[in-house]
PDB file of C-alpha atoms in Angstrom:
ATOM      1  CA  UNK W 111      35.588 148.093  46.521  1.00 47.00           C
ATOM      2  CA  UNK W 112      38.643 145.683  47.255  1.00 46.00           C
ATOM      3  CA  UNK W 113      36.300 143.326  49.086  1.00 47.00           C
ATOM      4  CA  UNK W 114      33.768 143.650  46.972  1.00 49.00           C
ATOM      5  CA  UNK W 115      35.906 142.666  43.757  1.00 53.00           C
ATOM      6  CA  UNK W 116      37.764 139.753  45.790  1.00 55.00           C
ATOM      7  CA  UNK W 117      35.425 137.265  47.564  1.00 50.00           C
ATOM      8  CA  UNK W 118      38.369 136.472  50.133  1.00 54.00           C
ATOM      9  CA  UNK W 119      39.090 139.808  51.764  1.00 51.00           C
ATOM     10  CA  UNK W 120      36.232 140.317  54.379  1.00 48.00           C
ATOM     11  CA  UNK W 121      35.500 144.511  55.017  1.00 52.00           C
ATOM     12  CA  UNK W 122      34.896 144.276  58.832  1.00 46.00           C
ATOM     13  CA  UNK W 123      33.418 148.222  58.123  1.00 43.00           C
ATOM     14  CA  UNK W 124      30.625 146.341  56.402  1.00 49.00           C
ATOM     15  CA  UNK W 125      27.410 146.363  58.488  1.00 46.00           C
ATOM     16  CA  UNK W 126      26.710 143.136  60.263  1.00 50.00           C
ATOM     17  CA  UNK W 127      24.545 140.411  60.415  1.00 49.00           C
ATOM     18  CA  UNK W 128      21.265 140.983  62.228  1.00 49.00           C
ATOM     19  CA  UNK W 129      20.756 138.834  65.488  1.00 51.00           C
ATOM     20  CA  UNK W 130      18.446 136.233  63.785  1.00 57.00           C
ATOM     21  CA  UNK W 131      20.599 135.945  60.571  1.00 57.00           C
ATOM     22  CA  UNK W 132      23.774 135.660  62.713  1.00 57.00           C
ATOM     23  CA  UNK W 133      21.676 132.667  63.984  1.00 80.00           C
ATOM     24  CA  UNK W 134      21.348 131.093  60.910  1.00 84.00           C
ATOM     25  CA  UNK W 135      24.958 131.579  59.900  1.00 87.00           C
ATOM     26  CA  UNK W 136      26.625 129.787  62.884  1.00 88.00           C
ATOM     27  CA  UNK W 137      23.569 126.925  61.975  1.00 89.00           C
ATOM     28  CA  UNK W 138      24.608 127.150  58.411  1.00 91.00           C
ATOM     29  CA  UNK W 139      28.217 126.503  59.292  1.00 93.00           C
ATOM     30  CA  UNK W 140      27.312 123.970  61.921  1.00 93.00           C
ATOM     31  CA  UNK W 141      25.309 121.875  59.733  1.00 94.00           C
ATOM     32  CA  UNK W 142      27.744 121.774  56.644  1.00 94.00           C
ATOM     33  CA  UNK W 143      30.886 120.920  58.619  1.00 96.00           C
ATOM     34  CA  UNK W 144      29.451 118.308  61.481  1.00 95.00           C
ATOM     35  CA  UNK W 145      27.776 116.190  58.526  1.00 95.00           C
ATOM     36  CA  UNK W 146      31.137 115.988  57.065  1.00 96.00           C
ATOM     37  CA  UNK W 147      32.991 115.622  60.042  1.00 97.00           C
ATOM     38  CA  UNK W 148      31.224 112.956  61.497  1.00 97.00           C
ATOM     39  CA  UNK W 149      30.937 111.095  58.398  1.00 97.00           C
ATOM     40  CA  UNK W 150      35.042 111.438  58.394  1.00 97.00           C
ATOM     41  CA  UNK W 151      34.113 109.800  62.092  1.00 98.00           C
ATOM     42  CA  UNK W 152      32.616 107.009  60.634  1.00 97.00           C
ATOM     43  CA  UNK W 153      35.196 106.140  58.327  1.00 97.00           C
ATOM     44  CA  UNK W 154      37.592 105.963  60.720  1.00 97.00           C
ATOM     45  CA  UNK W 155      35.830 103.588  62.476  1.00 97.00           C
ATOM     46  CA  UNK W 156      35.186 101.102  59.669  1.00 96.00           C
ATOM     47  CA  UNK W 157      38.855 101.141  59.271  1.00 97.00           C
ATOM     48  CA  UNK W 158      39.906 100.570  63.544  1.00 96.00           C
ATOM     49  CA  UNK W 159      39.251  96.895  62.483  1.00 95.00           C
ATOM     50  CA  UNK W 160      41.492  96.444  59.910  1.00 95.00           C
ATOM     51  CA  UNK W 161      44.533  98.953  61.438  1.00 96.00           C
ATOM     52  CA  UNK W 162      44.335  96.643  64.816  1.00 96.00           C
ATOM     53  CA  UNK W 163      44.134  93.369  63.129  1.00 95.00           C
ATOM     54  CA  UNK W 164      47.524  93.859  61.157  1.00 94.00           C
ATOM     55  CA  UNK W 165      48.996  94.882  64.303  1.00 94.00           C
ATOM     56  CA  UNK W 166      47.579  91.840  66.003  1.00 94.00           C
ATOM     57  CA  UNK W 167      49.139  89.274  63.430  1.00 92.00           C
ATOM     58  CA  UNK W 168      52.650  91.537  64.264  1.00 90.00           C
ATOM     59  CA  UNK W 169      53.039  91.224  67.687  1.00 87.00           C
ATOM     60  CA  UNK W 170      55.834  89.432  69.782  1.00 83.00           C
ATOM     61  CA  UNK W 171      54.101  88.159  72.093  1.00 89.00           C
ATOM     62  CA  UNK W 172      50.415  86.675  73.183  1.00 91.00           C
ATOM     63  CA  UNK W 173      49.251  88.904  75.504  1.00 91.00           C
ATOM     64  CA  UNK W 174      50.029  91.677  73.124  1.00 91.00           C
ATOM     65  CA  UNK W 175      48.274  90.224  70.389  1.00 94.00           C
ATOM     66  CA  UNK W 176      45.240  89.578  73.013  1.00 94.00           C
ATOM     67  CA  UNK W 177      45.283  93.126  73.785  1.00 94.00           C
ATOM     68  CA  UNK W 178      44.523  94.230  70.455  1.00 95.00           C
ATOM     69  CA  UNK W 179      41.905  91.741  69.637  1.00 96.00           C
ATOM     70  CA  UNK W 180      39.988  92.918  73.011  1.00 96.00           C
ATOM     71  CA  UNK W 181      40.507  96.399  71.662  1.00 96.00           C
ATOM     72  CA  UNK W 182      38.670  95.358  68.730  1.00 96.00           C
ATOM     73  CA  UNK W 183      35.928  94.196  70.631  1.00 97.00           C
ATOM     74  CA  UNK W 184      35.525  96.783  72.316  1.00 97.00           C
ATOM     75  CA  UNK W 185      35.605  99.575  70.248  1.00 97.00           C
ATOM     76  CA  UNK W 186      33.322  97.642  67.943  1.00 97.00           C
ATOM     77  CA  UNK W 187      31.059  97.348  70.811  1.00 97.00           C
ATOM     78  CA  UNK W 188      31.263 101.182  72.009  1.00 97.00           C
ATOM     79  CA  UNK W 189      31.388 103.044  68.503  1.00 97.00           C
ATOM     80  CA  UNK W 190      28.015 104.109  68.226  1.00 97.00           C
ATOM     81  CA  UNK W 191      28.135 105.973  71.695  1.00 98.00           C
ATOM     82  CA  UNK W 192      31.603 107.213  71.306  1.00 98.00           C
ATOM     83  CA  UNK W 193      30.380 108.197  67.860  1.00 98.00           C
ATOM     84  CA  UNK W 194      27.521 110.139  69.297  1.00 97.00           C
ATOM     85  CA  UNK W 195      29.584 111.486  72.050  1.00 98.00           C
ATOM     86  CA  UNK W 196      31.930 113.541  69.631  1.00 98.00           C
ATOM     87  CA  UNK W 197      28.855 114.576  67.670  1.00 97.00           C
ATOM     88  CA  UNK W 198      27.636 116.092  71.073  1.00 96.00           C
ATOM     89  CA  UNK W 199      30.629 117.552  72.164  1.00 96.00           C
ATOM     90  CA  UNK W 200      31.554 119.271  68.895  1.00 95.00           C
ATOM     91  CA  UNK W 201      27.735 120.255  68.719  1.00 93.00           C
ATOM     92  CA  UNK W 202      28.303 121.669  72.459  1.00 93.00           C
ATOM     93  CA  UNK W 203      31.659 123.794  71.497  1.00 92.00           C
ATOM     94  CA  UNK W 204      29.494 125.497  68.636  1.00 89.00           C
ATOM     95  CA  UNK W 205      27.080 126.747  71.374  1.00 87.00           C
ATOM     96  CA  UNK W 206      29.584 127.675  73.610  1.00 88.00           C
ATOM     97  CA  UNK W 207      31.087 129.991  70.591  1.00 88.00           C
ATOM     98  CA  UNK W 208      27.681 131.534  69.614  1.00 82.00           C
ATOM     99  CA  UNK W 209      27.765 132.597  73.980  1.00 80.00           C
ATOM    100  CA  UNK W 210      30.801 133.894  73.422  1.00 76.00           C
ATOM    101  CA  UNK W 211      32.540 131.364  75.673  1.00 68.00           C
ATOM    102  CA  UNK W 212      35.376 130.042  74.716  1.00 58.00           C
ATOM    103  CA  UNK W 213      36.401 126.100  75.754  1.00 50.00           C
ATOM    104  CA  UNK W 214      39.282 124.698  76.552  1.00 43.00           C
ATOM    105  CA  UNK W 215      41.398 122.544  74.104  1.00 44.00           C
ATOM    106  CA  UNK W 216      44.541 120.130  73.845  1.00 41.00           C
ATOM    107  CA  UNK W 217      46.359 118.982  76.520  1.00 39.00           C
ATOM    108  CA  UNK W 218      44.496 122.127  78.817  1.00 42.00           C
ATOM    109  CA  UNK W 219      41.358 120.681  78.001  1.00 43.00           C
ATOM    110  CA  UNK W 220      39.118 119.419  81.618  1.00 43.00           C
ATOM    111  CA  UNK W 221      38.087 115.836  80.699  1.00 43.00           C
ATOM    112  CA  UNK W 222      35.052 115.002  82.308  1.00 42.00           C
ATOM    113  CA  UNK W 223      35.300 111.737  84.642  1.00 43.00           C
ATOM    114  CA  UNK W 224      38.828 112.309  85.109  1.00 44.00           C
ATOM    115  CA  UNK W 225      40.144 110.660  88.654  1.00 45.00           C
ATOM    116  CA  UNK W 226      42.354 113.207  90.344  1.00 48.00           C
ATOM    117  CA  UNK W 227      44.577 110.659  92.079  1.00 46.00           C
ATOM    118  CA  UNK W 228      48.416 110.609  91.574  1.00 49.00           C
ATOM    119  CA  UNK W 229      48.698 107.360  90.033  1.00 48.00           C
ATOM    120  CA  UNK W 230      51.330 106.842  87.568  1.00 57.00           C
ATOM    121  CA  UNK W 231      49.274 104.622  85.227  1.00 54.00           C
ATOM    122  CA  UNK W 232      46.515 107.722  85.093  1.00 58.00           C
ATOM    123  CA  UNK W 233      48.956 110.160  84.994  1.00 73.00           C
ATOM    124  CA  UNK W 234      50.875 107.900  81.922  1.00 76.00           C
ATOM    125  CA  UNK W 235      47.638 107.930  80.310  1.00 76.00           C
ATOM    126  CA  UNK W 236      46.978 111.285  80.417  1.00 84.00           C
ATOM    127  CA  UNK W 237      49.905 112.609  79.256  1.00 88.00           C
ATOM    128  CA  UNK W 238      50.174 109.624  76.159  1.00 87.00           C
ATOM    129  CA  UNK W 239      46.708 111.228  75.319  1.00 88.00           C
ATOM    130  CA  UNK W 240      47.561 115.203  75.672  1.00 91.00           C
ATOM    131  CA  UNK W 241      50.513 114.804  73.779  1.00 92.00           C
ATOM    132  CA  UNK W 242      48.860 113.157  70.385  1.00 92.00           C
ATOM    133  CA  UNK W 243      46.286 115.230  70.732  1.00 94.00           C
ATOM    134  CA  UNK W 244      48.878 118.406  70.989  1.00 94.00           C
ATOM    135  CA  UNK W 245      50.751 116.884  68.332  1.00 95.00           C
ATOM    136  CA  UNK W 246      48.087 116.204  65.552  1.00 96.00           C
ATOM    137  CA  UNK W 247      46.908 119.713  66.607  1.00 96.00           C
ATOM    138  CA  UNK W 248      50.348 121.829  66.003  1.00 96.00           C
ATOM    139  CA  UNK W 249      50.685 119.750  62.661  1.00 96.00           C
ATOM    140  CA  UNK W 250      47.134 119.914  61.263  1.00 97.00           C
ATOM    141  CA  UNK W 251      47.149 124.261  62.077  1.00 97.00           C
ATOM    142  CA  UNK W 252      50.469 124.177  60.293  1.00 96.00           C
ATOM    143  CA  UNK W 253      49.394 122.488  57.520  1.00 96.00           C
ATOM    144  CA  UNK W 254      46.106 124.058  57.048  1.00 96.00           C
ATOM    145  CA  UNK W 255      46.845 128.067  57.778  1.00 96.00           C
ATOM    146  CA  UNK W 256      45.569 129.027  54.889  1.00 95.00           C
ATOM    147  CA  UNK W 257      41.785 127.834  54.927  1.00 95.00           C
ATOM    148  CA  UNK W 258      41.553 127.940  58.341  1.00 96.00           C
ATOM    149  CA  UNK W 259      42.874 131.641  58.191  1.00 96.00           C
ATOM    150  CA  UNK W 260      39.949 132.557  56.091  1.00 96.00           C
ATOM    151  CA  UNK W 261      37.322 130.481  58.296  1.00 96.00           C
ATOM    152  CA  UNK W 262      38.416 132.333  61.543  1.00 96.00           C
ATOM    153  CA  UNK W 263      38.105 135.566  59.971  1.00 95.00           C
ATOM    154  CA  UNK W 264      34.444 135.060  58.129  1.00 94.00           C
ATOM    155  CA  UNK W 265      33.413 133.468  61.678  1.00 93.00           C
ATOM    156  CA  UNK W 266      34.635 136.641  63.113  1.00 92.00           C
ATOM    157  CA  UNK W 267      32.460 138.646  61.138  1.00 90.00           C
ATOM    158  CA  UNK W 268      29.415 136.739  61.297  1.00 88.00           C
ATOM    159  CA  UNK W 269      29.675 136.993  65.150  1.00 85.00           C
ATOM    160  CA  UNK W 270      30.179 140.516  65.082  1.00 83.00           C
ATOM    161  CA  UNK W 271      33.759 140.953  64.993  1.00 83.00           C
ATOM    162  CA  UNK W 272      34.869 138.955  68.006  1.00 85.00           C
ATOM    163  CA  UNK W 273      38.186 137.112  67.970  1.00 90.00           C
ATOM    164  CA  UNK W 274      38.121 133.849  66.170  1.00 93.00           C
ATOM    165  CA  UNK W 275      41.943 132.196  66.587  1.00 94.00           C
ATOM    166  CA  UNK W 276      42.842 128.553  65.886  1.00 94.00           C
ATOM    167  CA  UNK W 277      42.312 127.781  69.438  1.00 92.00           C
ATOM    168  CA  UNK W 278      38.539 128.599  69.465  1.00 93.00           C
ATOM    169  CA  UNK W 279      37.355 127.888  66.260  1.00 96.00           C
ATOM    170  CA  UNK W 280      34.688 124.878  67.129  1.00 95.00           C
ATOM    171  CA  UNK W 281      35.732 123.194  63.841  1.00 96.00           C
ATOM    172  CA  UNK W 282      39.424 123.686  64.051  1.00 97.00           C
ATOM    173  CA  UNK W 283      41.300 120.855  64.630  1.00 97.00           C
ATOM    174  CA  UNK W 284      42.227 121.854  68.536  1.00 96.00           C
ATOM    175  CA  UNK W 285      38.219 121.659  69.579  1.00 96.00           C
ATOM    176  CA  UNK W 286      37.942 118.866  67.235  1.00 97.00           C
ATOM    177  CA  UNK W 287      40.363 116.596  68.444  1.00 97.00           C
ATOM    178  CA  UNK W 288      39.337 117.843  72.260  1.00 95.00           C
ATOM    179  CA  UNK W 289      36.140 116.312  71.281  1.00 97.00           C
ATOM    180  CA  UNK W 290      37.061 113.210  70.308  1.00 97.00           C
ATOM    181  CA  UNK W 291      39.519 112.640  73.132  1.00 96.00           C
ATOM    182  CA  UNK W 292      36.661 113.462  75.656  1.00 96.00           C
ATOM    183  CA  UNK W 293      34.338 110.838  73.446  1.00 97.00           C
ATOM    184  CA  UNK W 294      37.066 107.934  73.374  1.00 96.00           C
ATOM    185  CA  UNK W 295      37.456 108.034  77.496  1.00 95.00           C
ATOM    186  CA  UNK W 296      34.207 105.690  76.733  1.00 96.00           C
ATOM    187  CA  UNK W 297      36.685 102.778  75.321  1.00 96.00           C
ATOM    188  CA  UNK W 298      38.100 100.781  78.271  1.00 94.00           C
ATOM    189  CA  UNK W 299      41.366  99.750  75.919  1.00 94.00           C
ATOM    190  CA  UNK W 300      44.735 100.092  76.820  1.00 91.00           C
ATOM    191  CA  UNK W 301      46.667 103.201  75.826  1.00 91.00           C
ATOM    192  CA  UNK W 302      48.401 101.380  72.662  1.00 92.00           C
ATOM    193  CA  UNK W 303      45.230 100.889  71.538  1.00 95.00           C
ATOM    194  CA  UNK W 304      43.849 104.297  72.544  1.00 95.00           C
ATOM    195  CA  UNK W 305      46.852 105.686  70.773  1.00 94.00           C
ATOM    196  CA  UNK W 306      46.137 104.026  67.443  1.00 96.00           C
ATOM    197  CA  UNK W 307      42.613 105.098  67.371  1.00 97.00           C
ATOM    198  CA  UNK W 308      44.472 108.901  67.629  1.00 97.00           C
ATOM    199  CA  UNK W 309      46.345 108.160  64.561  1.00 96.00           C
ATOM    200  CA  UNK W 310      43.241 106.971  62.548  1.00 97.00           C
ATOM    201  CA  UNK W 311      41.440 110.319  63.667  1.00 98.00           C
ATOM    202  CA  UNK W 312      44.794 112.006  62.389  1.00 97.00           C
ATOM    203  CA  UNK W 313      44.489 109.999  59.418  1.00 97.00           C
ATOM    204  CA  UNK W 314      40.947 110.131  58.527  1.00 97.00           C
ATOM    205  CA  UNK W 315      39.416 112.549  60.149  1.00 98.00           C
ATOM    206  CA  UNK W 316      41.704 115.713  60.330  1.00 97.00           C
ATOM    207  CA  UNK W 317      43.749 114.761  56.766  1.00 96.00           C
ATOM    208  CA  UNK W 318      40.206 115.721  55.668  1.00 97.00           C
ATOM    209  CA  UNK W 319      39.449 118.834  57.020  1.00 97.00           C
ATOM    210  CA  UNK W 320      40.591 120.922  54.626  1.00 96.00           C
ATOM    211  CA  UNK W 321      37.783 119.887  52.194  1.00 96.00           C
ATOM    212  CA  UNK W 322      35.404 120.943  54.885  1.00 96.00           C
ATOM    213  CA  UNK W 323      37.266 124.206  55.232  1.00 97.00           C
ATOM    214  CA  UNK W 324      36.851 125.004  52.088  1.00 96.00           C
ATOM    215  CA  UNK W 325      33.300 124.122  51.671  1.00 95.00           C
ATOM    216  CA  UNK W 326      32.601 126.389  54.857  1.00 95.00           C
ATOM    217  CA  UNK W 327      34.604 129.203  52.987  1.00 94.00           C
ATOM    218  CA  UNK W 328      32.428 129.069  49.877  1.00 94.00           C
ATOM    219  CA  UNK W 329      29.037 129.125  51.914  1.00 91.00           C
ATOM    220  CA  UNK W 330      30.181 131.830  53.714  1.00 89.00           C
ATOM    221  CA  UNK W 331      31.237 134.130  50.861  1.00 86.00           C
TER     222      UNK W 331
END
């Protein structure tokens, strides 16, 4: 009766879904929170021009000030694929958790295209990258326990009452921000640039995930 008379205790004793609904569910959830998320997407992109501008008219020298500007260009010129790149990718982790298959994420994550030689600029790169992405991560789970809390256990149930952690949630912000940094391997920018555009996802993107979150939540109940 607890569960019944509080919509935010789940009673894993209750019977569950049948294979088709449990289908519908993971569309359900899949449908409300990529439609938000990637609109988040797109507002983060209609602000890249602005963010790198300003830091354009502030740098010391030239060549820095060039580098932004061809950032610009180039994002502006990419942001449609990179766009529909994350859509894929978070699309692809929601399949992968309906299999039961769990992907990696954060600075474990494989990303595709990789090169596997030892050079320093690479490996500079990719550790610039894994630690934003690790950073944004630990902050946004921090800061959203609650609702998250309450989406990994409804997700849980409506798989059967498999293990849904932070880590393999496809809409927490780990897979999330795995997905973009797989998409934004598209932008040929250097990594100031590349690490801006992780701050505006930070900013716009998962500062806003709580509202999806909670939206999932009261679908779900």
């Amino acid at each position: 009766t607890a569960a019944k008379d509080n919509p935010n205790v789940i009673d894993l004793s209750q019977r569950q879904p049948a294979p088709d609904r449990l289908g519908e569910l993971i569309k359900l959830v899949r449908g409300i929170s990529l439609k938000r998320i990637n609109a988040l997407v797109g507002t983060l992109f209609e602000n890249v021009d602005d963010a790198l501008f300003d830091l354009a008219e502030r740098a010391g020298s030239n060549a820095v000030q060039t580098e932004f500007f061809d950032g610009m260009r180039e994002i502006r010129r990419k942001r449609h694929l990179v766009e529909r790149l994350f859509h894929e990718q978070a699309s692809n982790a929601f399949n992968d958790f309906a299999d039961g298959r769990s992907r990696a994420s954060g600075s474990d994550a494989q990303i595709p295209g990789a090169p596997n030689s030892g050079l320093a600029l690479v490996d500079d790169l990719e550790l610039e990258e894994s630690l934003a992405v690790s950073s944004m991560t630990a902050k946004a789970e921090n800061r959203l326990q609650r609702t998250l809390y309450q989406v990994n256990q409804r997700l849980s149930v409506i798989i059967g009452g498999g293990k849904v952690e932070d880590s393999n949630n496809p809409i927490g912000p780990a897979a999330l921000a795995n997905a973009f940094r797989v998409a934004v391997r598209e932008f040929e920018v250097n990594v100031q640039v590349k690490l801006i555009v992780f701050k505006l996802f930070e900013r716009y993107v998962v500062a806003g995930l709580e509202s999806v979150y909670d939206e999932v939540n009261i679908e779900l109940i």
